[in-house]
Structure formats: C-alpha cells, structure tokens
Amino acid sequence: MEHKTPKKGIFNASVLQNRAFSDKYSRITFELEKKAKTIFSKAAAGQFAEIEVAGLALPAQNSIPQQLTDVSQRNVILRRPFSFADVVTGKDSVVVEILYAVVGAATIRMKTLKTGDKVSVIGPLGNGFSLPDKKLAILVAGGMGAPPLVHLSSIIKSQCPDTEIVVFVGTKSVSDLAFFEVKADKFDKKKITLGEFDRHKIKAHISTDDGSAGSKGFVTEILKQWLKENKPDINNTIMYACGPEPMLRASAAVSSEFKIPCQVSLERRMACGTGLCQGCAVKCIDKKTNTEFYKLCCKDGPVFWSDEVVWQ
Ligand SMILES: Cc1cc2nc3c(=O)[nH]c(=O)nc-3n(C[C@H](O)[C@H](O)[C@H](O)COP(=O)(O)OP(=O)(O)OC[C@H]3O[C@@H](n4cnc5c(N)ncnc54)[C@H](O)[C@@H]3O)c2cc1C
Ligand code: FES
C-alpha cells in the first residue's frame, strides 16, 4: 500500500528562548517534537505555522504598552499565523525561529512564553516561495515582512549557490529594524549593515521613511533606482517581496515596469489557516480570459505571483 507522507501536522513545541528586543519586537525559538522533523525540515520559506495562544497568560499590567491596554484584555480563541525566519534541522530535532511584533491580544501573550513552556503548532502551512532558477534574486522586505525573506536568503545560499542575492529592506524608522542584527558604522550612524545578510555576504540596501537609517524614502524607490543604475539581465532575474500591502502593490508595479517576474507574500487575517473557513480571500485575475476569481491566502498562498493578484 502506498504511504503518503503528510505535508503538515499538529505538533507540540517547547520554547527554547523568547527574547524581546524592545517593547514591540521579539524573537522566539521552538523545538518541535521529533515526529515533526521530516515534515518541517522540508518547509519552504514563506510557509507559516498557526500557533495556539488561547491558554497563555497576559504579562503584568505595568509591562503592557499603553496603546494595547484595552485590546490586550480580549479573549484569544483563534490560533495566529507566523512565518519562519529560520528552520534548523538537527539529528533528532527541528528548531523553528519566529520573529514577531507585539500588536495585539495574542502577541502580547506570546511575550510571556518562557524556556521550557509548551505550545501547540500547526504547520507548515500554505505555499512558500519557489526557489530561483535565475542568476539574480532580488529580495524586497518591508517592516514585518522581513522574517520569511531572511529564511529565503539562507535557503537560496545553501541550495542555489550560483544565484546572486541582492536585498532591499525598508522600515518606518531605524527602531523598526529590530528584527535584524543591526551593526552601525562607527562614523556614519545612518550607514548600517544587517547581520543576517552580512554573514552570507549579501548586500543589503536599506531605507527608512524618516531617513534615520540608510536612504530616506520607500524601499521601492531605492529598488527602482538600483535597477536603473545596474540594469540586470531581466531574463535571468526574479524578485521576491514581503511586507505591507501598499509596498507589495508598489513592488508589483516595479516588477511590471522592469518586466522582472515577482513573487509576493500576502497577509490576510486567518482563522483556520487550512482553507476551511474561506475567510482569507485574495482577488486574482486569469490573464488569459481576463476574469476575476478568488484564491485563499492560507491554502493557495500566502505566496502569489504579483501579476495574478488584483491590487486594490
Ligand atoms: C501568513 C502570515 C505570516 C505572518 N508572519 C508573521 C511574522 O513572521 N511575524 C509577525 O510579527 N507577524 C506575522 N504575521 C502577522 C501576525 O499573524 C499578526 O500580527 C498576529 O496575528 C496579531 O495577533 P494579535 O492578536 O496580537 O493582534 P490582533 O488584535 O489580531 O491585531 C492587531 C493589529 O494588527 C493587525 N493585523 C493582525 N493580523 C494581521 C494580518 N494577518 N494582516 C494584516 N494586519 C493584521 C490588525 O488589523 C490590528 O490592527 C503573519 C500573518 C500571516 C497571515
Ligand atoms: S484562514 Fe480559513 S480559509 Fe484561509
């Protein structure tokens, strides 16, 4: 009888470390139970996990940021989706790293997780980025969109060694680069490098909306400038983008202007994460017939080709 390996599952995970960089940003690592190893070791960058948060306690009142005082009191019934910043497979285990921003009732509770605590994780879910068969991969990360692109860059490095990677990272301000290991230049405070990419000798171009690090302006502006100056071979180039929807829309426009194929990772509020509740629709277009239809972000995505999405 043919035995099919399940592609996802529900697993127990133990917290190895949960470290806050600031009130807003934290990095958590989980070790998954042994039976998750085969499945998770094949996880693609851009895939995600749904984490159970319902049983977690709230932190002490005085450590809840004022803007979250009210929302933090809400019940958290549904699991929450998070993509992987890294998946490391050892001999007997698999360790998943997640970078998360504290924005509401669930993520403030995640801050209370300590080493040894157990959580339930469903994953890996959705379809991630496809690996490049091109010579140049351009990664465009906006704010909280960084984690899956950090994962993608290390997978490309190990599995596609002939592909050159160039990264563009944009955030509102230097403090929002907290997802990265930021190394500041001794003489020029705006000139910084990002440890995750530096380690792999990947050039990261940085922009901030307020000019507090790198160039001032949107990440898609420095991307466009770079494309004009460097004129890469478009037949041998692919773009990958993850971040807020307006930034993805702008990346899709750059992709179309320069005729470079582009995959984008979209975000939707997710309940089931597996295609059952139909709550995460993404409007798409069939280019041959010019008809619009819906795909599900959790099951068909979260990664889509930028030209199949109807940008609102
Ligand atoms: C596929 C996928 C991967 C993700 N990966 C990460 C990750 O790696 N790191 C990370 O920090 N976050 C990630 N997120 C977002 C994360 O799921 C939400 O921040 C989290 O669910 C918020 O839960 P909460 O109860 O704390 O806040 P909520 O009270 O649910 O929301 C707080 C605020 O955040 C907004 N928000 C919440 N979820 C989303 C969403 N999915 N899209 C747009 N706005 C949203 C709400 O509108 C609200 O303003 C991902 C989301 C998806 C769909
Ligand atoms: S979250 Fe339920 S169908 Fe996508």
Coordinates of C-alpha atoms and ligand atoms in Angstrom, one line a residue:
M1 CA 0.0 0.0 0.0
E2 CA 1.3 3.4 -0.9
H3 CA 2.1 5.5 2.1
K4 CA 1.9 9.2 1.6
T5 CA 4.0 11.4 4.0
P6 CA 1.6 14.1 5.4
K7 CA 2.7 17.6 4.4
K8 CA 1.5 19.3 7.6
G9 CA 0.6 18.3 11.1
I10 CA -0.3 19.4 14.6
F11 CA 2.7 19.3 16.9
N12 CA 3.9 20.1 20.4
A13 CA 6.7 22.5 20.6
S14 CA 8.9 23.6 23.5
V15 CA 10.2 27.1 23.8
L16 CA 13.9 27.3 23.7
Q17 CA 14.3 31.0 24.0
N18 CA 12.0 34.0 23.8
R19 CA 13.9 37.2 23.7
A20 CA 12.5 40.7 23.4
F21 CA 14.5 43.4 21.5
S22 CA 12.1 46.1 22.5
D23 CA 8.5 46.6 23.7
K24 CA 7.5 45.8 20.2
Y25 CA 9.8 43.1 18.7
S26 CA 10.8 39.6 19.9
R27 CA 12.5 36.5 18.6
I28 CA 11.2 33.1 19.7
T29 CA 12.7 29.7 19.0
F30 CA 10.8 26.4 19.4
E31 CA 12.0 22.9 19.3
L32 CA 9.3 20.7 17.7
E33 CA 8.6 17.2 18.8
K34 CA 10.6 14.6 17.0
K35 CA 7.8 13.4 14.7
A36 CA 7.7 16.9 13.1
K37 CA 11.3 16.6 11.9
T38 CA 10.7 15.1 8.4
I39 CA 7.8 17.4 7.6
F40 CA 9.3 20.7 8.9
S41 CA 12.8 20.1 7.5
K42 CA 11.2 20.5 4.1
A43 CA 9.4 23.7 5.0
A44 CA 9.8 26.3 2.2
A45 CA 10.5 30.0 3.0
G46 CA 7.1 31.8 3.1
Q47 CA 5.2 28.9 4.6
F48 CA 3.9 29.5 8.1
A49 CA 2.6 27.9 11.3
E50 CA -0.6 28.6 13.3
I51 CA 0.3 28.9 17.0
E52 CA -2.1 28.2 19.8
V53 CA -2.2 31.2 22.2
A54 CA -5.6 30.8 23.9
G55 CA -4.0 29.3 27.1
L56 CA -1.3 31.9 27.5
A57 CA -1.4 34.4 30.3
L58 CA -1.2 38.2 30.0
P59 CA 2.0 39.9 31.2
A60 CA 1.8 42.1 34.3
Q61 CA -0.3 45.2 33.7
N62 CA 2.7 47.5 34.1
S63 CA 4.5 45.8 31.2
I64 CA 1.7 46.2 28.7
P65 CA 2.3 49.1 26.4
Q66 CA -0.4 51.8 26.9
Q67 CA -1.8 51.6 23.4
L68 CA -2.5 47.9 23.9
T69 CA -4.1 48.2 27.4
D70 CA -7.7 47.8 26.0
V71 CA -7.1 45.3 23.2
S72 CA -4.9 43.0 25.4
Q73 CA -8.0 42.2 27.5
R74 CA -9.7 40.5 24.6
N75 CA -10.1 36.7 24.6
V76 CA -7.9 35.0 22.1
I77 CA -9.7 32.0 20.7
L78 CA -8.1 31.5 17.4
R79 CA -4.6 30.5 16.6
R80 CA -2.3 33.1 15.0
P81 CA -0.2 32.7 11.8
F82 CA 3.6 33.3 11.8
S83 CA 6.1 32.7 9.1
F84 CA 9.5 31.2 9.8
A85 CA 12.7 33.3 10.0
D86 CA 14.7 30.0 10.1
V87 CA 14.2 26.3 10.3
V88 CA 17.2 24.3 11.5
T89 CA 17.1 20.5 11.3
G90 CA 19.4 18.6 13.7
K91 CA 20.0 14.9 14.1
D92 CA 16.9 14.3 16.2
S93 CA 15.1 17.6 16.2
V94 CA 13.9 20.6 14.3
V95 CA 14.1 24.1 15.6
V96 CA 11.9 26.9 14.2
E97 CA 12.7 30.6 14.7
I98 CA 9.9 33.2 14.6
L99 CA 10.3 36.9 14.7
Y100 CA 7.2 38.6 16.0
A101 CA 5.9 42.1 16.5
V102 CA 3.6 42.8 19.5
V103 CA 0.5 44.3 18.0
G104 CA -2.5 42.9 20.0
A105 CA -4.0 40.4 22.4
A106 CA -2.3 37.3 21.1
T107 CA 1.2 38.7 20.5
I108 CA 1.3 40.4 23.9
R109 CA 0.6 37.0 25.4
M110 CA 3.3 35.3 23.4
K111 CA 5.8 37.6 25.3
T112 CA 5.1 35.6 28.5
L113 CA 6.4 32.3 27.0
K114 CA 9.5 31.1 28.8
T115 CA 12.1 28.5 28.1
G116 CA 10.5 25.0 28.5
D117 CA 6.9 26.2 28.0
K118 CA 4.9 24.1 25.6
V119 CA 2.7 25.3 22.8
S120 CA 0.7 23.6 20.0
V121 CA 1.8 24.4 16.5
I122 CA 0.1 23.5 13.2
G123 CA 2.3 23.6 10.1
P124 CA 4.0 24.0 7.8
L125 CA 1.0 25.7 6.1
G126 CA 0.4 27.3 2.7
N127 CA 2.7 27.5 -0.3
G128 CA 6.0 29.3 0.1
F129 CA 8.4 31.0 -2.4
S130 CA 9.7 28.9 -5.3
L131 CA 13.5 28.7 -5.5
P132 CA 15.1 30.7 -8.2
D133 CA 16.4 29.2 -11.5
K134 CA 17.8 32.6 -12.3
K135 CA 21.2 34.2 -11.7
L136 CA 19.9 37.1 -9.7
A137 CA 17.4 37.1 -6.9
I138 CA 16.2 40.4 -5.6
L139 CA 14.6 40.3 -2.2
V140 CA 12.4 43.2 -1.0
A141 CA 11.4 43.3 2.6
G142 CA 9.1 45.9 4.2
G143 CA 8.8 46.1 8.0
M144 CA 7.3 43.0 9.5
G145 CA 7.7 41.2 6.1
A146 CA 11.3 40.5 6.9
P147 CA 11.2 37.1 8.6
P148 CA 10.4 34.9 5.5
L149 CA 12.9 36.7 3.4
V150 CA 15.7 36.1 5.9
H151 CA 14.7 32.4 5.7
L152 CA 14.6 32.6 1.9
S153 CA 18.1 34.1 1.7
S154 CA 19.7 31.3 3.7
I155 CA 17.8 28.6 1.6
I156 CA 19.0 30.2 -1.6
K157 CA 22.5 30.5 -0.3
S158 CA 22.6 26.8 0.5
Q159 CA 20.5 25.3 -2.4
C160 CA 21.2 27.7 -5.3
P161 CA 24.8 28.7 -4.8
D162 CA 25.1 30.2 -8.3
T163 CA 22.3 32.7 -7.7
E164 CA 23.5 36.1 -6.5
I165 CA 21.2 37.8 -4.0
V166 CA 20.6 41.5 -3.5
V167 CA 18.4 42.6 -0.6
F168 CA 16.3 45.8 -0.2
V169 CA 14.9 46.4 3.3
G170 CA 12.6 49.3 4.2
T171 CA 11.1 50.3 7.6
K172 CA 9.4 53.3 9.0
S173 CA 12.4 54.1 11.3
V174 CA 15.7 52.7 12.4
S175 CA 14.0 51.3 15.6
D176 CA 11.8 49.1 13.3
L177 CA 14.9 47.3 12.0
A178 CA 14.8 45.5 15.4
F179 CA 14.0 42.2 13.5
F180 CA 17.7 42.3 12.4
E181 CA 21.1 42.3 14.0
V182 CA 21.9 45.9 13.2
K183 CA 25.5 46.9 13.1
A184 CA 26.1 50.6 13.0
D185 CA 29.0 52.3 11.3
K186 CA 31.3 54.0 13.8
F187 CA 31.5 57.2 11.9
D188 CA 28.2 57.4 10.0
K189 CA 25.2 56.4 12.1
K190 CA 22.9 56.1 9.1
K191 CA 25.2 53.6 7.5
I192 CA 24.4 50.2 8.9
T193 CA 24.7 46.6 8.0
L194 CA 22.3 43.8 8.8
G195 CA 23.9 40.7 10.4
E196 CA 21.6 38.1 8.9
F197 CA 22.6 39.2 5.3
D198 CA 26.2 40.3 6.1
R199 CA 27.0 36.8 7.4
H200 CA 26.1 35.4 3.9
K201 CA 28.0 38.3 2.2
I202 CA 24.6 39.5 0.8
K203 CA 24.5 43.2 0.0
A204 CA 21.5 44.8 1.8
H205 CA 20.3 48.3 0.7
I206 CA 18.4 50.0 3.5
S207 CA 15.8 52.7 3.5
T208 CA 13.7 54.3 6.2
D209 CA 10.6 56.5 5.8
D210 CA 12.1 59.1 8.2
G211 CA 15.8 58.8 7.0
S212 CA 17.1 57.6 10.4
A213 CA 19.0 54.8 8.7
G214 CA 20.0 54.2 5.1
S215 CA 18.3 56.3 2.4
K216 CA 15.2 58.4 3.2
G217 CA 12.1 57.2 1.5
F218 CA 10.3 54.0 0.5
V219 CA 12.1 50.8 -0.2
T220 CA 10.6 50.5 -3.7
E221 CA 12.2 53.9 -4.6
I222 CA 15.8 52.6 -3.8
L223 CA 14.9 49.4 -5.6
K224 CA 13.9 51.3 -8.7
Q225 CA 17.0 53.5 -8.6
W226 CA 19.2 50.4 -8.3
L227 CA 17.5 48.7 -11.2
K228 CA 18.0 51.8 -13.4
E229 CA 21.7 52.0 -12.4
N230 CA 22.6 48.3 -12.6
K231 CA 20.4 47.2 -15.4
P232 CA 20.4 43.5 -14.5
D233 CA 19.6 40.9 -17.2
I234 CA 15.8 40.7 -16.8
N235 CA 15.6 37.2 -18.3
N236 CA 17.8 36.0 -15.5
T237 CA 16.3 37.9 -12.6
I238 CA 13.5 37.2 -10.2
M239 CA 12.0 39.3 -7.4
Y240 CA 10.6 38.2 -4.0
A241 CA 8.7 40.7 -1.8
C242 CA 7.1 40.5 1.6
G243 CA 5.7 43.4 3.6
P244 CA 2.6 45.6 4.0
E245 CA 0.2 45.5 1.1
P246 CA 0.9 49.0 -0.3
M247 CA 4.5 48.1 -0.5
L248 CA 3.7 44.9 -2.3
R249 CA 1.5 46.8 -4.7
A250 CA 4.4 49.1 -5.4
S251 CA 6.8 46.1 -5.8
A252 CA 4.3 44.6 -8.3
A253 CA 4.4 47.9 -10.3
V254 CA 8.2 47.8 -10.3
S255 CA 8.1 44.2 -11.5
S256 CA 5.8 45.1 -14.3
E257 CA 7.7 48.2 -15.3
F258 CA 11.1 46.4 -15.5
K259 CA 9.5 43.1 -16.7
I260 CA 11.0 41.1 -13.9
P261 CA 8.8 38.2 -12.6
C262 CA 7.9 38.7 -8.9
Q263 CA 6.5 36.6 -6.1
V264 CA 4.8 38.4 -3.2
S265 CA 3.8 37.0 0.2
L266 CA 0.4 38.4 1.2
E267 CA -1.1 38.7 4.6
R268 CA -4.8 38.2 5.5
R269 CA -6.5 37.8 8.8
M270 CA -6.6 34.0 9.2
A271 CA -8.8 31.8 11.3
C272 CA -8.4 28.1 10.2
G273 CA -5.2 28.5 8.1
T274 CA -6.1 25.5 6.1
G275 CA -8.8 26.5 3.6
L276 CA -11.9 25.6 5.6
C277 CA -13.3 28.9 6.8
Q278 CA -12.9 30.8 3.5
G279 CA -12.0 33.9 5.4
C280 CA -8.8 34.9 3.7
A281 CA -9.8 35.5 0.1
V282 CA -7.4 37.2 -2.3
K283 CA -8.8 38.6 -5.6
C284 CA -6.9 37.2 -8.5
I285 CA -7.2 37.5 -12.3
D286 CA -6.9 35.0 -15.0
K287 CA -4.8 36.8 -17.6
K288 CA -5.9 34.6 -20.5
T289 CA -9.6 35.2 -20.0
N290 CA -9.3 38.5 -18.1
T291 CA -11.8 37.1 -15.5
E292 CA -11.5 37.7 -11.8
F293 CA -11.8 35.0 -9.2
Y294 CA -10.7 34.3 -5.6
K295 CA -7.9 32.3 -4.1
L296 CA -7.3 31.6 -0.5
C297 CA -4.3 33.2 1.1
C298 CA -3.7 30.4 3.6
K299 CA -4.0 27.5 1.2
D300 CA -3.1 28.8 -2.3
G301 CA -0.7 31.4 -0.8
P302 CA 0.5 33.2 1.1
V303 CA 2.9 33.5 -1.8
F304 CA 1.4 34.6 -5.2
W305 CA 2.8 35.8 -8.5
S306 CA 2.5 39.6 -8.3
D307 CA 0.7 39.7 -11.7
E308 CA -2.0 37.2 -10.7
V309 CA -3.2 39.5 -7.8
V310 CA -5.8 42.2 -8.3
W311 CA -4.3 45.0 -6.3
Q312 CA -6.9 47.1 -4.5
Ligands
LIG1 C1 1.0 34.1 6.6 C2 1.2 35.1 7.7 C3 2.5 35.1 8.2 C4 2.8 36.0 9.3 N1 4.1 36.1 9.8 C5 4.4 37.0 10.8 C6 5.7 37.0 11.3 O1 6.6 36.3 10.9 N2 5.9 37.9 12.3 C7 4.9 38.7 12.8 O2 5.2 39.5 13.7 N3 3.7 38.7 12.3 C8 3.4 37.8 11.3 N4 2.1 37.8 10.8 C9 1.0 38.7 11.4 C10 0.5 38.0 12.7 O3 -0.2 36.9 12.4 C11 -0.3 39.1 13.4 O4 0.4 40.1 13.8 C12 -1.0 38.4 14.7 O5 -2.0 37.5 14.3 C13 -1.6 39.5 15.5 O6 -2.4 38.9 16.5 P1 -2.8 39.8 17.8 O7 -4.0 39.1 18.5 O8 -1.6 40.1 18.6 O9 -3.3 41.2 17.2 P2 -4.7 41.5 16.6 O10 -5.6 42.1 17.7 O11 -5.3 40.3 15.9 O12 -4.3 42.6 15.5 C14 -3.6 43.8 15.9 C15 -3.5 44.7 14.7 O13 -2.7 44.0 13.7 C16 -3.5 43.9 12.5 N5 -3.3 42.5 12.0 C17 -3.3 41.4 12.6 N6 -3.2 40.3 11.8 C18 -3.0 40.8 10.6 C19 -2.7 40.3 9.3 N7 -2.6 39.0 9.1 N8 -2.6 41.2 8.3 C20 -2.7 42.5 8.5 N9 -2.9 43.1 9.6 C21 -3.1 42.3 10.7 C22 -4.9 44.1 12.9 O14 -5.7 44.7 11.9 C23 -4.8 45.1 14.1 O15 -4.7 46.4 13.7 C24 1.8 36.9 9.8 C25 0.5 36.8 9.2 C26 0.2 35.9 8.2 C27 -1.1 35.9 7.6
FES2 S1 -7.9 31.1 7.0 FE1 -9.6 29.8 6.8 S2 -9.7 29.6 4.7 FE2 -7.9 30.7 4.9

